[in-house]
Short mmCIF file of C-alpha atoms and ligand atoms in Angstrom, two decimals:
data_model
loop_
_atom_site.label_atom_id
_atom_site.label_comp_id
_atom_site.label_asym_id
_atom_site.label_seq_id
_atom_site.Cartn_x
_atom_site.Cartn_y
_atom_site.Cartn_z
CA UNK A 290 41.99 14.94 100.29
CA UNK A 291 41.71 14.55 96.33
CA UNK A 292 42.69 11.26 94.81
CA UNK A 293 46.20 11.67 93.93
CA UNK A 294 46.78 9.20 91.25
CA UNK A 295 43.25 9.19 90.04
CA UNK A 296 44.79 7.24 87.23
CA UNK A 297 46.92 4.35 87.91
CA UNK A 298 43.75 3.55 90.70
CA UNK A 299 41.46 2.52 87.86
CA UNK A 300 44.23 1.46 84.50
CA UNK A 301 46.79 -0.57 87.10
CA UNK A 302 45.94 -1.19 90.28
CA UNK A 303 48.63 -2.73 91.65
CA UNK A 304 50.40 -0.39 91.03
CA UNK A 305 48.23 1.83 93.28
CA UNK A 306 47.84 -0.45 95.71
CA UNK A 307 52.20 -0.04 96.97
CA UNK A 308 52.47 3.62 95.92
CA UNK A 309 48.97 3.74 99.07
CA UNK A 310 50.64 0.99 101.08
CA UNK A 311 54.26 2.65 100.86
CA UNK A 312 52.13 6.85 102.05
CA UNK A 313 50.29 4.25 104.71
CA UNK A 314 53.60 3.26 106.09
CA UNK A 315 55.66 6.56 105.47
CA UNK A 316 52.65 8.72 107.42
CA UNK A 317 52.28 6.14 110.76
CA UNK A 318 56.27 5.32 111.53
CA UNK A 319 59.59 7.55 112.67
CA UNK A 320 61.45 7.65 109.29
CA UNK A 321 65.15 7.73 110.29
CA UNK A 322 67.26 6.61 107.54
CA UNK A 323 69.64 9.82 107.88
CA UNK A 324 69.83 10.15 104.29
CA UNK A 325 65.48 10.17 103.92
CA UNK A 326 63.44 12.86 104.15
CA UNK A 327 60.20 14.69 102.32
CA UNK A 328 59.86 15.45 98.75
CA UNK A 329 56.73 18.11 98.54
CA UNK A 330 53.80 17.71 96.50
CA UNK A 331 55.21 20.54 94.41
CA UNK A 332 58.67 18.56 93.40
CA UNK A 333 56.65 15.15 92.82
CA UNK A 334 54.52 16.81 90.40
CA UNK A 335 57.66 17.73 88.21
CA UNK A 336 59.40 15.02 88.62
CA UNK A 337 55.77 13.19 86.79
CA UNK A 338 55.03 16.09 83.95
CA UNK A 339 55.48 15.59 79.67
CA UNK A 340 59.26 16.88 80.57
CA UNK A 341 60.09 12.79 81.35
CA UNK A 342 59.68 12.26 77.39
CA UNK A 343 61.55 14.97 75.77
CA UNK A 344 65.58 13.79 75.03
CA UNK A 345 68.06 16.32 75.33
CA UNK A 346 71.61 15.12 75.21
CA UNK A 347 73.68 18.40 75.42
CA UNK A 348 73.33 21.64 77.94
CA UNK A 349 70.99 24.43 76.96
CA UNK A 350 71.68 26.39 73.75
CA UNK A 351 74.35 22.88 72.85
CA UNK A 352 71.53 20.00 72.24
CA UNK A 353 71.38 16.94 70.10
CA UNK A 354 68.57 16.91 69.39
CA UNK A 355 65.04 19.51 68.67
CA UNK A 356 62.47 21.01 69.99
CA UNK A 357 64.53 22.00 73.06
CA UNK A 358 63.94 25.71 74.40
CA UNK A 359 61.70 24.46 77.09
CA UNK A 360 63.90 21.65 78.17
CA UNK A 361 66.69 24.74 77.89
CA UNK A 362 64.34 26.47 80.36
CA UNK A 363 63.30 24.05 82.67
CA UNK A 364 67.77 22.76 83.27
CA UNK A 365 68.80 26.84 82.84
CA UNK A 366 66.04 27.24 86.32
CA UNK A 367 68.13 24.10 88.18
CA UNK A 368 71.84 26.02 87.23
CA UNK A 369 70.46 29.05 88.42
CA UNK A 370 69.27 28.25 91.29
CA UNK A 371 71.97 25.34 92.35
CA UNK A 372 74.27 28.37 91.82
CA UNK A 373 72.17 30.97 93.52
CA UNK A 374 72.18 28.45 96.37
CA UNK A 375 75.59 27.84 97.07
CA UNK A 376 77.60 30.95 95.43
CA UNK A 377 79.41 28.85 92.84
CA UNK A 378 80.76 29.36 89.93
CA UNK A 379 80.05 26.90 87.61
CA UNK A 380 76.99 23.88 88.32
CA UNK A 381 76.20 20.52 86.47
CA UNK A 382 72.63 19.11 87.46
CA UNK A 383 72.31 15.92 85.37
CA UNK A 384 74.04 13.38 86.75
CA UNK A 385 71.59 10.75 87.34
CA UNK A 386 71.97 9.89 91.23
CA UNK A 387 75.68 10.79 93.82
CA UNK A 388 77.44 7.61 92.18
CA UNK A 389 77.18 8.67 89.42
CA UNK A 390 78.03 12.49 90.06
CA UNK A 391 81.21 11.02 91.49
CA UNK A 392 81.98 9.05 88.57
CA UNK A 393 82.63 12.09 86.98
CA UNK A 394 84.74 13.68 89.03
CA UNK A 395 87.39 10.93 88.64
CA UNK A 396 87.03 10.95 85.41
CA UNK A 397 86.52 14.84 84.91
CA UNK A 398 90.40 15.02 87.60
CA UNK A 399 92.35 11.82 87.19
CA UNK A 400 93.24 9.17 85.67
CA UNK A 401 91.92 5.43 85.86
CA UNK A 402 95.23 3.92 88.53
CA UNK A 403 95.10 7.73 90.00
CA UNK A 404 95.67 7.58 94.48
CA UNK A 405 92.95 9.53 96.37
CA UNK A 406 92.24 9.85 99.43
CA UNK A 407 89.01 9.17 101.26
CA UNK A 408 87.18 7.64 104.53
CA UNK A 409 86.56 4.07 104.10
CA UNK A 410 82.39 2.65 103.78
CA UNK A 411 83.45 0.91 107.41
CA UNK A 412 84.76 4.24 108.49
CA UNK A 413 81.54 6.48 107.63
CA UNK A 414 82.82 7.12 104.32
CA UNK A 415 80.61 6.65 100.78
CA UNK A 416 81.46 3.53 98.83
CA UNK A 417 82.23 6.23 95.77
CA UNK A 418 85.48 7.58 98.30
CA UNK A 419 87.32 4.21 97.24
CA UNK A 420 86.02 1.53 98.64
CA UNK A 421 87.07 -1.64 97.59
CA UNK A 422 83.68 -3.16 96.28
CA UNK A 423 82.77 0.41 93.98
CA UNK A 424 84.53 0.38 91.18
CA UNK A 425 86.80 3.98 92.58
CA UNK A 426 88.09 1.54 94.75
CA UNK A 427 88.82 -1.38 91.34
CA UNK A 428 89.87 2.12 89.43
CA UNK A 429 91.51 3.68 91.94
CA UNK A 430 93.74 3.14 94.46
CA UNK A 431 92.47 4.84 98.14
CA UNK A 432 94.41 5.55 100.53
CA UNK A 433 92.21 5.53 103.47
CA UNK A 434 91.66 8.73 106.59
CA UNK A 435 88.63 8.36 109.47
CA UNK A 436 87.92 8.66 112.81
CA UNK A 437 89.89 8.33 115.73
CA UNK A 438 88.39 5.22 117.28
CA UNK A 439 89.21 6.63 120.98
CA UNK A 440 87.25 9.76 119.84
CA UNK A 441 85.37 8.73 117.57
CA UNK A 442 86.75 12.43 115.62
CA UNK A 443 89.09 12.72 112.36
CA UNK A 444 92.51 14.38 113.56
CA UNK A 445 93.20 16.84 110.52
CA UNK A 446 97.06 16.28 112.09
CA UNK A 447 96.68 12.15 111.00
CA UNK A 448 95.30 13.16 107.75
CA UNK A 449 98.29 15.52 106.76
CA UNK A 450 101.21 13.14 108.42
CA UNK A 451 99.17 10.23 105.72
CA UNK A 452 98.90 12.98 102.97
CA UNK A 453 102.11 13.72 102.81
CA UNK A 454 103.29 10.36 103.19
CA UNK A 455 100.55 9.01 100.10
CA UNK A 456 100.29 12.41 98.11
CA UNK A 457 97.46 10.64 96.52
CA UNK A 458 96.81 13.28 93.95
CA UNK A 459 92.60 13.98 94.64
CA UNK A 460 91.44 14.29 98.20
CA UNK A 461 87.05 13.63 99.40
CA UNK A 462 85.86 15.38 102.39
CA UNK A 463 82.82 13.87 102.50
CA UNK A 464 80.79 11.06 104.77
CA UNK A 465 77.82 8.80 105.42
CA UNK A 466 78.37 7.65 108.93
CA UNK A 467 79.96 10.64 110.74
CA UNK A 468 78.36 12.86 112.91
CA UNK A 469 80.28 15.80 113.37
CA UNK A 470 81.61 19.00 111.35
CA UNK A 471 84.24 18.35 108.11
CA UNK A 472 86.56 21.58 108.40
CA UNK A 473 87.35 22.19 104.89
CA UNK A 474 89.91 24.34 105.24
CA UNK A 475 91.85 22.27 107.49
CA UNK A 476 91.09 20.18 104.58
CA UNK A 477 92.17 22.50 101.94
CA UNK A 478 95.87 23.52 103.41
CA UNK A 479 96.61 19.88 103.10
CA UNK A 480 95.58 19.50 99.57
CA UNK A 481 97.21 22.68 98.77
CA UNK A 482 100.74 21.31 100.52
CA UNK A 483 100.49 18.59 98.05
CA UNK A 484 99.30 19.60 95.53
CA UNK A 485 95.79 17.85 94.85
CA UNK A 486 92.56 18.01 94.24
CA UNK A 487 90.11 18.48 97.12
CA UNK A 488 86.59 16.88 96.21
CA UNK A 489 82.98 17.84 99.03
CA UNK A 490 80.82 15.64 99.38
CA UNK A 491 77.72 16.99 101.03
CA UNK A 492 75.24 14.63 99.29
CA UNK A 493 74.05 14.24 103.19
CA UNK A 494 74.68 17.30 104.72
CA UNK A 495 73.89 19.99 102.77
CA UNK A 496 71.08 22.55 104.32
CA UNK A 497 72.65 22.07 107.07
CA UNK A 498 75.56 23.77 104.63
CA UNK A 499 72.49 25.94 103.34
CA UNK A 500 71.01 26.54 107.03
CA UNK A 501 74.65 27.88 108.42
CA UNK A 502 75.19 24.96 110.55
CA UNK A 503 78.27 23.31 108.97
CA UNK A 504 81.19 24.34 107.38
CA UNK A 505 80.38 25.93 104.07
CA UNK A 506 83.52 23.65 101.15
CA UNK A 507 82.13 25.36 98.01
CA UNK A 508 85.35 28.34 98.68
CA UNK A 509 87.53 25.63 99.32
CA UNK A 510 87.08 22.55 97.39
CA UNK A 511 87.35 22.60 93.76
CA UNK A 512 84.56 20.66 93.33
CA UNK A 513 81.20 20.03 95.25
CA UNK A 514 79.77 16.61 94.52
CA UNK A 515 75.68 16.64 95.70
CA UNK A 516 72.41 14.51 95.10
CA UNK A 517 69.06 16.37 95.84
CA UNK A 518 67.38 14.14 97.83
CA UNK A 519 68.16 13.45 101.07
CA UNK A 520 67.88 16.69 103.60
CA UNK A 521 67.72 18.68 100.46
CA UNK A 522 63.90 16.93 99.98
CA UNK A 523 63.93 16.80 95.96
CA UNK A 524 64.18 14.20 93.64
CA UNK A 525 66.82 10.81 93.70
CA UNK A 526 68.96 13.02 91.89
CA UNK A 527 73.03 14.38 92.00
CA UNK A 528 74.09 18.08 90.83
CA UNK A 529 78.29 18.66 91.39
CA UNK A 530 79.52 22.17 92.16
CA UNK A 531 82.46 23.77 90.74
CA UNK A 532 85.56 26.85 89.91
CA UNK A 533 85.02 27.51 86.43
CA UNK A 534 88.32 28.04 85.86
CA UNK A 535 91.18 25.13 86.97
CA UNK A 536 94.45 25.76 89.35
CA UNK A 537 95.70 22.53 88.04
CA UNK A 538 95.23 23.60 84.67
CA UNK A 539 99.12 23.94 83.62
CA UNK A 540 100.08 20.94 86.21
CA UNK A 541 97.99 17.86 84.96
CA UNK A 542 95.98 19.19 82.65
CA UNK A 543 98.65 20.68 80.76
CA UNK A 544 97.62 18.97 76.79
CA UNK A 545 93.72 19.57 78.18
CA UNK A 546 92.24 22.59 76.26
CA UNK A 547 89.22 22.62 78.76
CA UNK A 548 88.95 24.11 81.61
CA UNK A 549 87.06 22.47 84.66
CA UNK A 550 83.88 23.39 84.30
CA UNK A 551 84.13 22.39 81.19
CA UNK A 552 85.90 18.74 81.74
CA UNK A 553 82.99 17.99 84.52
CA UNK A 554 80.17 19.06 82.19
CA UNK A 555 82.47 16.59 79.77
CA UNK A 556 82.11 13.94 81.53
CA UNK A 557 79.12 14.24 83.49
CA UNK A 558 77.70 13.59 78.99
CA UNK A 559 78.98 12.46 77.21
CA UNK A 560 81.43 10.51 79.75
CA UNK A 561 79.33 9.32 81.54
CA UNK A 562 75.31 9.55 80.78
CA UNK A 563 73.32 10.08 77.64
CA UNK A 564 69.93 11.85 77.83
CA UNK A 565 69.11 14.66 80.52
CA UNK A 566 66.35 13.21 82.96
CA UNK A 567 64.37 16.96 82.55
CA UNK A 568 61.74 15.73 84.05
CA UNK A 569 63.59 15.35 87.22
CA UNK A 570 66.57 18.21 87.35
CA UNK A 571 62.74 20.16 86.73
CA UNK A 572 62.25 18.33 90.30
CA UNK A 573 65.49 20.27 91.09
CA UNK A 574 65.04 23.23 90.63
CA UNK A 575 61.63 23.02 92.42
CA UNK A 576 63.82 21.47 95.99
CA UNK A 577 66.12 24.60 95.14
CA UNK A 578 63.55 27.56 94.83
CA UNK A 579 62.39 25.79 98.58
CA UNK A 580 66.06 25.82 99.66
CA UNK A 581 66.05 29.40 98.63
CA UNK A 582 63.56 30.12 101.41
CA UNK A 583 64.08 31.11 105.13
CA UNK A 584 61.44 28.46 106.08
CA UNK A 585 64.06 26.44 104.60
CA UNK A 586 67.11 27.67 106.05
CA UNK A 587 64.84 27.16 109.75
CA UNK A 588 63.89 23.62 108.69
CA UNK A 589 67.54 22.77 108.04
CA UNK A 590 69.46 24.74 111.86
CA UNK A 591 66.08 22.01 113.53
CA UNK A 592 67.41 19.25 111.48
CA UNK A 593 70.27 20.18 113.99
CA UNK A 594 68.57 21.34 116.88
CA UNK A 595 66.67 18.07 117.18
CA UNK A 596 69.67 15.30 116.28
CA UNK A 597 70.81 16.85 119.38
CA UNK A 598 67.72 16.63 121.35
CA UNK A 599 68.04 13.57 120.60
CA UNK A 600 71.51 12.67 121.32
CA UNK A 601 71.39 14.19 124.57
CA UNK A 602 67.90 12.11 125.67
CA UNK A 603 69.57 9.15 124.50
CA UNK A 604 72.49 9.18 126.64
CA UNK A 605 70.50 10.27 129.72
CA UNK A 606 69.86 6.97 129.66
CA UNK A 607 72.70 5.76 129.19
CA UNK A 608 73.28 4.65 125.80
CA UNK A 609 76.62 4.97 123.71
CA UNK A 610 76.99 6.58 120.91
CA UNK A 611 79.89 7.46 118.68
CA UNK A 612 82.06 10.49 118.64
CA UNK A 613 80.77 10.61 122.33
CA UNK A 614 76.95 12.93 120.58
CA UNK A 615 76.11 15.01 117.80
CA UNK A 616 76.90 17.97 115.62
CA UNK A 617 75.11 17.46 112.63
CA UNK A 618 71.83 15.31 110.94
CA UNK A 619 72.97 11.86 113.33
CA UNK A 620 73.26 9.88 115.27
CA UNK A 621 75.12 6.47 115.85
CA UNK A 622 73.88 3.74 118.85
CA UNK A 623 76.93 2.14 120.01
CA UNK A 624 75.77 -0.66 120.98
CA UNK A 625 79.71 -2.16 120.93
CA UNK A 626 79.89 -3.43 124.88
CA UNK A 627 75.71 -4.66 124.61
CA UNK A 628 75.46 -9.22 123.67
CA UNK A 629 72.78 -8.27 120.57
CA UNK A 630 74.28 -6.75 117.38
CA UNK A 631 73.20 -3.41 115.27
CA UNK A 632 71.14 -5.50 112.96
CA UNK A 633 69.81 -7.04 115.74
CA UNK A 634 68.90 -3.63 117.11
CA UNK A 635 67.05 -2.14 113.93
CA UNK A 636 65.37 -5.13 112.53
CA UNK A 637 63.87 -4.71 115.90
CA UNK A 638 63.17 -0.87 115.87
CA UNK A 639 62.21 -1.80 112.58
CA UNK A 640 58.73 -3.62 113.91
CA UNK A 641 58.08 -1.37 115.98
CA UNK A 642 58.23 1.61 113.63
CA UNK A 643 61.02 3.36 113.69
CA UNK A 644 63.22 3.37 110.69
CA UNK A 645 67.25 3.58 110.80
CA UNK A 646 69.85 1.08 109.37
CA UNK A 647 72.54 -0.85 111.06
CA UNK A 648 76.39 1.01 110.80
CA UNK A 649 79.09 -0.20 111.85
CA UNK A 650 81.04 2.01 115.18
CA UNK A 651 84.75 3.41 114.35
CA UNK A 652 86.82 0.30 115.95
CA UNK A 653 84.27 -1.86 115.47
CA UNK A 654 84.76 -5.71 116.49
CA UNK A 655 81.66 -6.46 114.13
CA UNK A 656 81.88 -8.00 110.25
CA UNK A 657 80.15 -5.28 108.35
CA UNK A 658 76.79 -7.88 107.99
CA UNK A 659 75.87 -7.22 111.50
CA UNK A 660 77.96 -4.93 113.41
CA UNK A 661 77.57 -2.68 116.66
CA UNK A 662 75.45 0.79 115.10
CA UNK A 663 72.89 1.82 114.48
CA UNK A 664 72.44 4.83 112.04
CA UNK A 665 69.18 7.42 112.98
CA UNK A 666 68.63 10.88 111.61
CA UNK A 667 66.28 13.81 112.13
CA UNK A 668 65.14 15.40 108.26
CA UNK A 669 62.37 13.13 107.94
CA UNK A 670 61.09 14.37 111.67
CA UNK A 671 61.91 17.23 111.09
CA UNK A 672 59.91 18.09 107.97
CA UNK A 673 57.31 16.59 109.43
CA UNK A 674 57.60 19.54 111.92
CA UNK A 675 58.70 17.64 114.99
CA UNK A 676 60.87 19.61 118.26
CA UNK A 677 63.14 19.68 120.71
CA UNK A 678 60.67 17.99 123.17
CA UNK A 679 59.39 15.82 120.94
CA UNK A 680 62.99 13.66 120.18
CA UNK A 681 62.44 13.20 124.49
CA UNK A 682 59.19 10.65 123.20
CA UNK A 683 61.70 9.05 120.43
CA UNK A 684 64.32 8.99 122.94
CA UNK A 685 61.70 6.72 124.73
CA UNK A 686 60.45 4.02 122.65
CA UNK A 687 63.87 4.10 121.61
CA UNK A 688 65.24 2.66 124.76
CA UNK A 689 61.85 0.49 125.28
CA UNK A 690 62.82 -1.75 122.27
CA UNK A 691 66.40 -2.13 123.28
CA UNK A 692 65.10 -2.51 126.75
CA UNK A 693 63.19 -4.89 124.90
CA UNK A 694 65.07 -6.93 122.14
CA UNK A 695 64.92 -10.20 123.54
CA UNK A 696 61.08 -10.57 123.66
CA UNK A 697 60.52 -7.76 120.75
CA UNK A 698 57.16 -9.36 119.02
CA UNK A 699 55.98 -8.76 122.19
CA UNK A 700 56.36 -5.01 122.63
CA UNK A 701 56.29 -4.39 118.49
CA UNK A 702 52.80 -3.70 118.48
CA UNK A 703 51.51 -1.40 121.45
CA UNK A 704 55.28 0.26 120.68
CA UNK A 705 53.62 0.57 116.87
CA UNK A 706 50.58 1.86 117.86
CA UNK A 707 51.86 4.31 119.77
CA UNK A 708 53.83 6.01 117.04
CA UNK A 709 50.81 5.30 114.26
CA UNK A 710 49.15 7.79 116.95
CA UNK A 711 51.98 9.79 117.55
CA UNK A 712 52.51 10.75 113.66
CA UNK A 713 48.92 11.19 112.65
CA UNK A 714 49.56 14.79 115.11
CA UNK A 715 52.02 15.55 112.01
CA UNK A 716 51.67 16.76 108.22
CA UNK A 717 53.22 14.07 106.08
CA UNK A 718 54.73 16.52 103.07
CA UNK A 719 54.05 15.40 99.89
CA UNK A 720 51.43 12.99 102.11
CA UNK A 721 49.28 14.98 104.18
CA UNK A 722 50.40 18.02 103.12
N1 DSN B 256 73.51 5.55 100.29
C1 DSN B 256 72.96 6.68 101.10
C2 DSN B 256 73.67 6.91 102.46
O1 DSN B 256 72.59 6.56 103.34
O2 DSN B 256 73.94 7.50 103.83
C3 DSN B 256 74.09 7.67 101.09
O3 DSN B 256 74.21 7.49 99.54
#
């Protein structure tokens, strides 16, 4: 393998050393954080390019700085590829990440103090969907909905009841820790009934939508928000898709001369951000190109096959999963009946080379600082080329860890080594590709 960081190696060995250690860590462990995967070398090359130097406040064709002919080319490529990928009318690829993208949604559609409907973090939602410690729960009023504690599924009749009673101005259809499919058509019917905006946050599931194994929100939603990293395998960044015209232009924004697409753009810049990160936008464009390929669709489908295989193998060993299994890329081990917490389990798994995160489960009696669950996802393992049969091995390791939590230091070195040897049989995108 050619040396990837020859200048850092010589001129800044401290950074070089930490990059090498992270590469070794990622190559020898099972990366099972549901919101992670592997970016390709072409994505990283684009992100490390000369475009890091350039200021380009504004949008293509209307910049506040000179010298942006090629910057416009980069941003237009990213926008056009995003629109093609998702069949969207308008794309904004400037948000620095998912949370800033969601902040822009609020600024485009609402006024501070407005009511919004979203899932609390404790139920599987995201911080920016109205959680109390985030700007979204402090500047706006969250009306919560969530999975039924018994079934683990979102009951759309219940969502409708809450929406009719509370009449929020905007509904978030999006999750960070929910293993089932979202019914955007049912969300849209509810939003229409109360004249609310409907916004999908697809950061966790965008590859599944592209691969056709999750319903598509674009036809139903006013705005769709996403990140470019996670399973999309691009750089850490956000993007927003929207319709051009606003159904509610006359009703809520009668005095505004801007349509929905323009309001989204103005909310991002100059509303929230300064210059776009063009080197990152170049990386997004590279990721979108790959996401348009048949190979990416196979990857998206395999993510779900692997998650279902892992869920089945764990349930066959007697483990409870929140929501009774998975239809997506993630599953949540439910340890409510065990003596150990989700945090105990995720620390023990990490010692053995299985990297996930502790997570609340619906109906959790433990605090968010320890929880009763562990969230695990399959995007990274699928990027490495793992298939259903490999999930049987992964389940066996998870089982061994959970059976030995009280003496984890005795078993961890052997399991860690077995996992490292196993990982060596796969090509790691961006590292050993
Ligand atoms: N932090 C991400 C996750 O892990 O789900 C969401 O932004």
